[in-house]
Amino acid sequence: MAFSASSIFCCPNPNPISLSNGVVSYSNRLFGTKNSFFLGSKLVSKATRITTRPEPVSFSGSHPISAESRSFDVVIIGAGIIGLTIARQFLIGSDVSVAVVDKAVPCSGATGAGQGYIWMVHRTPGSDKWELEMRSYRLWQMLVESIRDQGLNPLEVLGWKKTGSLLVGRTTEELDMLKRRVKQLSEAGLQAECLYSSDLLLEEPELAVGEDGGAAFVPDDCQFDAQHTASFIEKANRHFASKGRYAEFYNDPVKCLLRSGSSREVEGVQTSKNTLYSKAIVVAAGSWSGSLMHDLLRDSDILLDVPVKPRKGHLLVLENVMPLKLNHGLMEMGYVDHQTVTQLETISASEPHDCGQDLSVSMTATLDAMGNLVLGSSRQFVGFSSEVDESIINHIWTRAGEFFPKLQDLPLSHFSKGRKVRIGLRPYMFDGKPIIGLVPGLPNVFLATGHEGEGLTLALGTAEMVADMVLGNPGTIDQAPFAVHGRCC
C-alpha cells in the first residue's frame, strides 16, 4: 500500500481530511461494545489537550526546532504491531489524539518478518506472563468474532486461520513433559489433549515422531498474517485522521526529547522533520528501544539502561509449492526454551558460518494464508546484522527433515525459484518478559518493548495495559511483572 503520511499530516492545524486513494475507513461498529477488543466503554480519558507550548529545549541543545509543529496527547515511537495497536487502543477507547512516529515504515522490523502465530500450546500457566498471554489471546478471539459479526472474512482481513497447534516430542521424557503441560493448560481453562504416536499420525500423516513420541494439541490456537493484521489496524487508525486525532510520521526518526525551559518536564519529541508536542510518550521501538533511550537520555541527568538486545531469527518460506500437507501449526519441544542448540560441527565445513555458540534452531512449521510453507526457526545474538546466513537456512531445512522424512528426498535447491528468507530482529529481554511501564524520573514517558518473538501474540494485551497506565485506569491484569523499575538500571 503506497501512502505518504507525512505529505498529508505534517502541516500545523490541518483541516479535516478526506481519506481516499486506498486508505480504508472502518465504521466504529466494527468494534462495537458487545465484542470490542479495545473495551472502549472502559477507557475514560484523563489526558487534556495542549493549548499552550512552552519553549522546547532538547537535552543536547544541538537540534534545530522544525517549523512543522503539531500537538498530540500521545506520541508513540514505533510502528510495529505493538505501536500500532497501542495507538488503536487510545483512539477507540478514549478521546485522546495520537501520533505514530517511525524511522522507517510499518512492519519493517520483527513484525513483518515473523511467522504470525498466536499459539498457547507452549505457554506455561502460572508464569509471570500467563495473565498477559491469556488476556491477549482472548482479545484476539474477540477481534475475530467482531469481524465476523460485520459479515467480513477474517482470513481475508487478517490472514487468520484456526489451525490448532501441536507441540511435538519424540522421546518418552518429552512425552511425559507434554502430558504435564496438557494437564496444566486444561486446568487453566484451555481445551487441550495429549496425542500419542498413532493418534498424532491421524492428525498429521507426514509427521514422524517414532513410537515413543506424541504431542500436546490445542485445537483453538490460530495463525495470523502479521502484514495483513498490521495493515488492517493501521487503516482503522487512519479513520481518525479526519477528526484531527491521528497522524503518522514515517521515515522520520526521533532525534531528541523536548523539555520545558522552566520545569524541564518532557513536552514532546523532535524528529528529523517535525516538532511533536505531547502529554505522554510511548517508546515501542522493538529491538531499537534500548539504543534509542540511550540516545534520548545521553545528556540528561537520568541514568537508565534498557537491556533490550536484538535476537536475530531466520525463517524459510517456500512459495507456491506443496512439499508438505500440514493440518496444524507445529513446533518441537525445543522451541519452548530455545535450547535445541546447533553444534557447529554439524554444519559442513563447506558451509561458511560465523554463528557463535549461541545459535539455536528449533523446528516450527506452518502454512500461511497464501498456502506457503513457513519453516523455522533460529535464534542468535549477532547485533543488528540482518544478513542471510545460508548455513542456518540449510540447518532449518535439515531439522525440518528430521520430523518430516518426505523433505529428506527434496534438496533445498529444488525450491530456488520459490524460496524466500525472512530475517527479523526480536527484542530480547534477559528475563523473558517484556518491559511495559513508566520510565523512572520521567513521569510521562512509557516503555513497551522486549516482547521478543511474542509481539503479535501479546500486542492487544500490551496495548490495553499501556492505555490503562497513561489514562490512570485500573489495570485488567497485574502490571508489576513488566515494570521498568528494577529491570532497567
mmCIF file of N, CA, C and O in Angstrom, residues 46-110:
data_model
loop_
_atom_site.group_PDB
_atom_site.id
_atom_site.type_symbol
_atom_site.label_atom_id
_atom_site.label_comp_id
_atom_site.label_asym_id
_atom_site.label_seq_id
_atom_site.Cartn_x
_atom_site.Cartn_y
_atom_site.Cartn_z
ATOM 1 N N LYS A 46 -8.224 10.799 30.828
ATOM 2 C CA LYS A 46 -7.873 11.792 31.836
ATOM 3 C C LYS A 46 -6.817 12.745 31.302
ATOM 4 O O LYS A 46 -6.314 13.599 32.012
ATOM 5 N N ALA A 47 -6.441 12.532 30.007
ATOM 6 C CA ALA A 47 -5.467 13.427 29.390
ATOM 7 C C ALA A 47 -6.177 14.686 28.906
ATOM 8 O O ALA A 47 -7.364 14.686 28.607
ATOM 9 N N THR A 48 -5.456 15.780 28.827
ATOM 10 C CA THR A 48 -6.015 17.034 28.333
ATOM 11 C C THR A 48 -5.203 17.525 27.157
ATOM 12 O O THR A 48 -4.018 17.250 27.036
ATOM 13 N N ARG A 49 -5.867 18.258 26.286
ATOM 14 C CA ARG A 49 -5.191 18.788 25.115
ATOM 15 C C ARG A 49 -4.164 19.841 25.513
ATOM 16 O O ARG A 49 -4.316 20.556 26.495
ATOM 17 N N ILE A 50 -3.110 19.944 24.720
ATOM 18 C CA ILE A 50 -2.124 21.001 24.931
ATOM 19 C C ILE A 50 -2.639 22.260 24.261
ATOM 20 O O ILE A 50 -2.911 22.283 23.064
ATOM 21 N N THR A 51 -2.788 23.313 24.996
ATOM 22 C CA THR A 51 -3.282 24.568 24.431
ATOM 23 C C THR A 51 -2.192 25.619 24.338
ATOM 24 O O THR A 51 -2.302 26.557 23.569
ATOM 25 N N THR A 52 -1.131 25.468 25.150
ATOM 26 C CA THR A 52 -0.002 26.384 25.054
ATOM 27 C C THR A 52 1.269 25.584 24.929
ATOM 28 O O THR A 52 1.350 24.446 25.391
ATOM 29 N N ARG A 53 2.292 26.166 24.330
ATOM 30 C CA ARG A 53 3.532 25.463 24.106
ATOM 31 C C ARG A 53 4.664 26.152 24.835
ATOM 32 O O ARG A 53 5.011 27.282 24.520
ATOM 33 N N PRO A 54 5.267 25.482 25.803
ATOM 34 C CA PRO A 54 6.437 26.062 26.443
ATOM 35 C C PRO A 54 7.609 26.051 25.485
ATOM 36 O O PRO A 54 7.618 25.319 24.506
ATOM 37 N N GLU A 55 8.578 26.872 25.781
ATOM 38 C CA GLU A 55 9.773 26.902 24.945
ATOM 39 C C GLU A 55 10.492 25.557 25.035
ATOM 40 O O GLU A 55 10.944 25.157 26.101
ATOM 41 N N PRO A 56 10.562 24.801 23.931
ATOM 42 C CA PRO A 56 11.165 23.477 23.991
ATOM 43 C C PRO A 56 12.673 23.542 24.078
ATOM 44 O O PRO A 56 13.312 24.400 23.478
ATOM 45 N N VAL A 57 13.235 22.627 24.854
ATOM 46 C CA VAL A 57 14.690 22.530 24.988
ATOM 47 C C VAL A 57 15.074 21.071 24.862
ATOM 48 O O VAL A 57 14.554 20.234 25.595
ATOM 49 N N SER A 58 15.954 20.741 23.940
ATOM 50 C CA SER A 58 16.419 19.363 23.822
ATOM 51 C C SER A 58 17.515 19.122 24.849
ATOM 52 O O SER A 58 18.118 20.054 25.371
ATOM 53 N N PHE A 59 17.813 17.835 25.112
ATOM 54 C CA PHE A 59 18.859 17.521 26.067
ATOM 55 C C PHE A 59 20.209 18.062 25.618
ATOM 56 O O PHE A 59 20.995 18.576 26.396
ATOM 57 N N SER A 60 20.477 17.926 24.320
ATOM 58 C CA SER A 60 21.788 18.348 23.837
ATOM 59 C C SER A 60 21.809 19.814 23.444
ATOM 60 O O SER A 60 22.856 20.437 23.402
ATOM 61 N N GLY A 61 20.649 20.344 23.077
ATOM 62 C CA GLY A 61 20.592 21.733 22.638
ATOM 63 C C GLY A 61 21.150 21.957 21.244
ATOM 64 O O GLY A 61 21.249 23.076 20.786
ATOM 65 N N SER A 62 21.462 20.845 20.546
ATOM 66 C CA SER A 62 22.113 20.985 19.246
ATOM 67 C C SER A 62 21.176 20.743 18.083
ATOM 68 O O SER A 62 21.594 20.829 16.934
ATOM 69 N N HIS A 63 19.903 20.386 18.366
ATOM 70 C CA HIS A 63 18.986 20.060 17.288
ATOM 71 C C HIS A 63 18.098 21.262 16.983
ATOM 72 O O HIS A 63 17.451 21.791 17.874
ATOM 73 N N PRO A 64 18.026 21.690 15.743
ATOM 74 C CA PRO A 64 17.152 22.810 15.394
ATOM 75 C C PRO A 64 15.690 22.416 15.533
ATOM 76 O O PRO A 64 15.324 21.262 15.346
ATOM 77 N N ILE A 65 14.849 23.363 15.899
ATOM 78 C CA ILE A 65 13.415 23.128 16.021
ATOM 79 C C ILE A 65 12.771 23.322 14.664
ATOM 80 O O ILE A 65 12.921 24.347 14.024
ATOM 81 N N SER A 66 12.044 22.312 14.222
ATOM 82 C CA SER A 66 11.415 22.361 12.909
ATOM 83 C C SER A 66 10.261 23.346 12.898
ATOM 84 O O SER A 66 9.600 23.578 13.907
ATOM 85 N N ALA A 67 10.011 23.885 11.720
ATOM 86 C CA ALA A 67 8.869 24.788 11.565
ATOM 87 C C ALA A 67 7.559 24.013 11.568
ATOM 88 O O ALA A 67 6.492 24.569 11.797
ATOM 89 N N GLU A 68 7.645 22.699 11.287
ATOM 90 C CA GLU A 68 6.450 21.868 11.283
ATOM 91 C C GLU A 68 6.181 21.376 12.704
ATOM 92 O O GLU A 68 6.786 20.428 13.172
ATOM 93 N N SER A 69 5.271 22.048 13.411
ATOM 94 C CA SER A 69 4.994 21.721 14.804
ATOM 95 C C SER A 69 3.544 21.295 14.956
ATOM 96 O O SER A 69 2.636 21.932 14.418
ATOM 97 N N ARG A 70 3.333 20.204 15.692
ATOM 98 C CA ARG A 70 1.998 19.694 15.948
ATOM 99 C C ARG A 70 1.883 19.306 17.410
ATOM 100 O O ARG A 70 2.875 18.998 18.055
ATOM 101 N N SER A 71 0.658 19.294 17.929
ATOM 102 C CA SER A 71 0.407 18.901 19.305
ATOM 103 C C SER A 71 -0.506 17.673 19.343
ATOM 104 O O SER A 71 -1.503 17.608 18.613
ATOM 105 N N PHE A 72 -0.143 16.719 20.200
ATOM 106 C CA PHE A 72 -0.924 15.497 20.390
ATOM 107 C C PHE A 72 -0.956 15.161 21.874
ATOM 108 O O PHE A 72 -0.073 15.568 22.628
ATOM 109 N N ASP A 73 -1.931 14.397 22.254
ATOM 110 C CA ASP A 73 -1.957 13.907 23.626
ATOM 111 C C ASP A 73 -0.898 12.837 23.836
ATOM 112 O O ASP A 73 -0.236 12.802 24.870
ATOM 113 N N VAL A 74 -0.748 11.950 22.855
ATOM 114 C CA VAL A 74 0.189 10.837 22.970
ATOM 115 C C VAL A 74 1.004 10.734 21.688
ATOM 116 O O VAL A 74 0.437 10.769 20.589
ATOM 117 N N VAL A 75 2.313 10.606 21.840
ATOM 118 C CA VAL A 75 3.193 10.295 20.724
ATOM 119 C C VAL A 75 3.766 8.904 20.952
ATOM 120 O O VAL A 75 4.326 8.621 22.012
ATOM 121 N N ILE A 76 3.612 8.025 19.968
ATOM 122 C CA ILE A 76 4.103 6.651 20.046
ATOM 123 C C ILE A 76 5.267 6.502 19.088
ATOM 124 O O ILE A 76 5.129 6.768 17.890
ATOM 125 N N ILE A 77 6.403 6.082 19.606
ATOM 126 C CA ILE A 77 7.599 5.897 18.782
ATOM 127 C C ILE A 77 7.708 4.417 18.444
ATOM 128 O O ILE A 77 7.990 3.589 19.304
ATOM 129 N N GLY A 78 7.445 4.085 17.185
ATOM 130 C CA GLY A 78 7.488 2.704 16.734
ATOM 131 C C GLY A 78 6.187 2.311 16.064
ATOM 132 O O GLY A 78 5.121 2.428 16.660
ATOM 133 N N ALA A 79 6.276 1.841 14.806
ATOM 134 C CA ALA A 79 5.078 1.483 14.040
ATOM 135 C C ALA A 79 5.043 -0.007 13.733
ATOM 136 O O ALA A 79 4.582 -0.421 12.675
ATOM 137 N N GLY A 80 5.553 -0.816 14.667
ATOM 138 C CA GLY A 80 5.337 -2.250 14.575
ATOM 139 C C GLY A 80 3.974 -2.597 15.139
ATOM 140 O O GLY A 80 3.148 -1.716 15.425
ATOM 141 N N ILE A 81 3.720 -3.881 15.322
ATOM 142 C CA ILE A 81 2.404 -4.290 15.798
ATOM 143 C C ILE A 81 2.123 -3.748 17.195
ATOM 144 O O ILE A 81 0.982 -3.418 17.527
ATOM 145 N N ILE A 82 3.155 -3.582 18.028
ATOM 146 C CA ILE A 82 2.939 -3.036 19.378
ATOM 147 C C ILE A 82 2.528 -1.573 19.293
ATOM 148 O O ILE A 82 1.523 -1.152 19.888
ATOM 149 N N GLY A 83 3.285 -0.768 18.576
ATOM 150 C CA GLY A 83 2.963 0.650 18.469
ATOM 151 C C GLY A 83 1.614 0.907 17.828
ATOM 152 O O GLY A 83 0.839 1.764 18.294
ATOM 153 N N LEU A 84 1.283 0.172 16.768
ATOM 154 C CA LEU A 84 0.021 0.398 16.066
ATOM 155 C C LEU A 84 -1.179 0.007 16.918
ATOM 156 O O LEU A 84 -2.209 0.690 16.902
ATOM 157 N N THR A 85 -1.063 -1.092 17.664
ATOM 158 C CA THR A 85 -2.201 -1.487 18.500
ATOM 159 C C THR A 85 -2.357 -0.569 19.707
ATOM 160 O O THR A 85 -3.482 -0.328 20.157
ATOM 161 N N ILE A 86 -1.257 -0.038 20.219
ATOM 162 C CA ILE A 86 -1.371 0.962 21.298
ATOM 163 C C ILE A 86 -2.110 2.194 20.785
ATOM 164 O O ILE A 86 -3.005 2.730 21.453
ATOM 165 N N ALA A 87 -1.744 2.651 19.589
ATOM 166 C CA ALA A 87 -2.437 3.797 19.002
ATOM 167 C C ALA A 87 -3.926 3.515 18.857
ATOM 168 O O ALA A 87 -4.779 4.341 19.201
ATOM 169 N N ARG A 88 -4.245 2.337 18.358
ATOM 170 C CA ARG A 88 -5.649 1.977 18.153
ATOM 171 C C ARG A 88 -6.418 1.953 19.479
ATOM 172 O O ARG A 88 -7.579 2.379 19.559
ATOM 173 N N GLN A 89 -5.773 1.451 20.515
ATOM 174 C CA GLN A 89 -6.428 1.382 21.823
ATOM 175 C C GLN A 89 -6.826 2.777 22.313
ATOM 176 O O GLN A 89 -7.935 2.985 22.801
ATOM 177 N N PHE A 90 -5.929 3.737 22.187
ATOM 178 C CA PHE A 90 -6.241 5.106 22.579
ATOM 179 C C PHE A 90 -7.358 5.683 21.714
ATOM 180 O O PHE A 90 -8.264 6.347 22.225
ATOM 181 N N LEU A 91 -7.305 5.451 20.418
ATOM 182 C CA LEU A 91 -8.260 6.060 19.501
ATOM 183 C C LEU A 91 -9.669 5.528 19.705
ATOM 184 O O LEU A 91 -10.642 6.287 19.712
ATOM 185 N N ILE A 92 -9.800 4.232 19.891
ATOM 186 C CA ILE A 92 -11.111 3.632 20.054
ATOM 187 C C ILE A 92 -11.650 3.816 21.466
ATOM 188 O O ILE A 92 -12.834 4.050 21.679
ATOM 189 N N GLY A 93 -10.758 3.732 22.459
ATOM 190 C CA GLY A 93 -11.210 3.682 23.841
ATOM 191 C C GLY A 93 -11.222 4.995 24.575
ATOM 192 O O GLY A 93 -11.575 5.017 25.761
ATOM 193 N N SER A 94 -10.824 6.099 23.948
ATOM 194 C CA SER A 94 -10.813 7.393 24.623
ATOM 195 C C SER A 94 -10.944 8.486 23.575
ATOM 196 O O SER A 94 -11.173 8.199 22.399
ATOM 197 N N ASP A 95 -10.783 9.737 24.006
ATOM 198 C CA ASP A 95 -10.876 10.834 23.043
ATOM 199 C C ASP A 95 -9.527 11.517 22.830
ATOM 200 O O ASP A 95 -9.466 12.638 22.343
ATOM 201 N N VAL A 96 -8.433 10.854 23.187
ATOM 202 C CA VAL A 96 -7.121 11.483 23.046
ATOM 203 C C VAL A 96 -6.680 11.474 21.586
ATOM 204 O O VAL A 96 -7.142 10.681 20.770
ATOM 205 N N SER A 97 -5.751 12.362 21.264
ATOM 206 C CA SER A 97 -5.154 12.406 19.929
ATOM 207 C C SER A 97 -3.806 11.693 19.969
ATOM 208 O O SER A 97 -3.102 11.725 20.983
ATOM 209 N N VAL A 98 -3.447 11.073 18.848
ATOM 210 C CA VAL A 98 -2.290 10.183 18.808
ATOM 211 C C VAL A 98 -1.478 10.417 17.546
ATOM 212 O O VAL A 98 -2.039 10.605 16.456
ATOM 213 N N ALA A 99 -0.153 10.401 17.708
ATOM 214 C CA ALA A 99 0.758 10.403 16.567
ATOM 215 C C ALA A 99 1.650 9.170 16.665
ATOM 216 O O ALA A 99 2.116 8.812 17.752
ATOM 217 N N VAL A 100 1.885 8.514 15.544
ATOM 218 C CA VAL A 100 2.804 7.381 15.464
ATOM 219 C C VAL A 100 3.999 7.807 14.638
ATOM 220 O O VAL A 100 3.850 8.296 13.503
ATOM 221 N N VAL A 101 5.186 7.622 15.213
ATOM 222 C CA VAL A 101 6.430 8.049 14.576
ATOM 223 C C VAL A 101 7.313 6.818 14.374
ATOM 224 O O VAL A 101 7.403 5.955 15.245
ATOM 225 N N ASP A 102 7.967 6.751 13.219
ATOM 226 C CA ASP A 102 8.883 5.632 12.972
ATOM 227 C C ASP A 102 10.001 6.091 12.049
ATOM 228 O O ASP A 102 9.775 6.896 11.146
ATOM 229 N N LYS A 103 11.180 5.558 12.295
ATOM 230 C CA LYS A 103 12.328 5.909 11.457
ATOM 231 C C LYS A 103 12.223 5.293 10.070
ATOM 232 O O LYS A 103 12.927 5.706 9.152
ATOM 233 N N ALA A 104 11.345 4.286 9.930
ATOM 234 C CA ALA A 104 11.155 3.635 8.638
ATOM 235 C C ALA A 104 9.666 3.612 8.318
ATOM 236 O O ALA A 104 9.001 4.638 8.381
ATOM 237 N N VAL A 105 9.146 2.435 7.973
ATOM 238 C CA VAL A 105 7.731 2.283 7.647
ATOM 239 C C VAL A 105 7.170 1.157 8.503
ATOM 240 O O VAL A 105 7.929 0.367 9.078
ATOM 241 N N PRO A 106 5.833 1.043 8.606
ATOM 242 C CA PRO A 106 5.261 -0.015 9.441
ATOM 243 C C PRO A 106 5.714 -1.409 9.025
ATOM 244 O O PRO A 106 5.932 -1.685 7.845
ATOM 245 N N CYS A 107 5.870 -2.266 10.008
ATOM 246 C CA CYS A 107 6.203 -3.684 9.809
ATOM 247 C C CYS A 107 7.575 -3.892 9.180
ATOM 248 O O CYS A 107 7.835 -4.935 8.594
ATOM 249 N N SER A 108 8.459 -2.930 9.295
ATOM 250 C CA SER A 108 9.792 -3.094 8.728
ATOM 251 C C SER A 108 10.751 -3.782 9.687
ATOM 252 O O SER A 108 11.898 -4.049 9.334
ATOM 253 N N GLY A 109 10.278 -4.081 10.907
ATOM 254 C CA GLY A 109 11.119 -4.765 11.883
ATOM 255 C C GLY A 109 10.680 -6.196 12.096
ATOM 256 O O GLY A 109 10.351 -6.916 11.151
ATOM 257 N N ALA A 110 10.629 -6.621 13.359
ATOM 258 C CA ALA A 110 10.313 -8.009 13.679
ATOM 259 C C ALA A 110 8.894 -8.392 13.268
ATOM 260 O O ALA A 110 8.641 -9.543 12.902
#
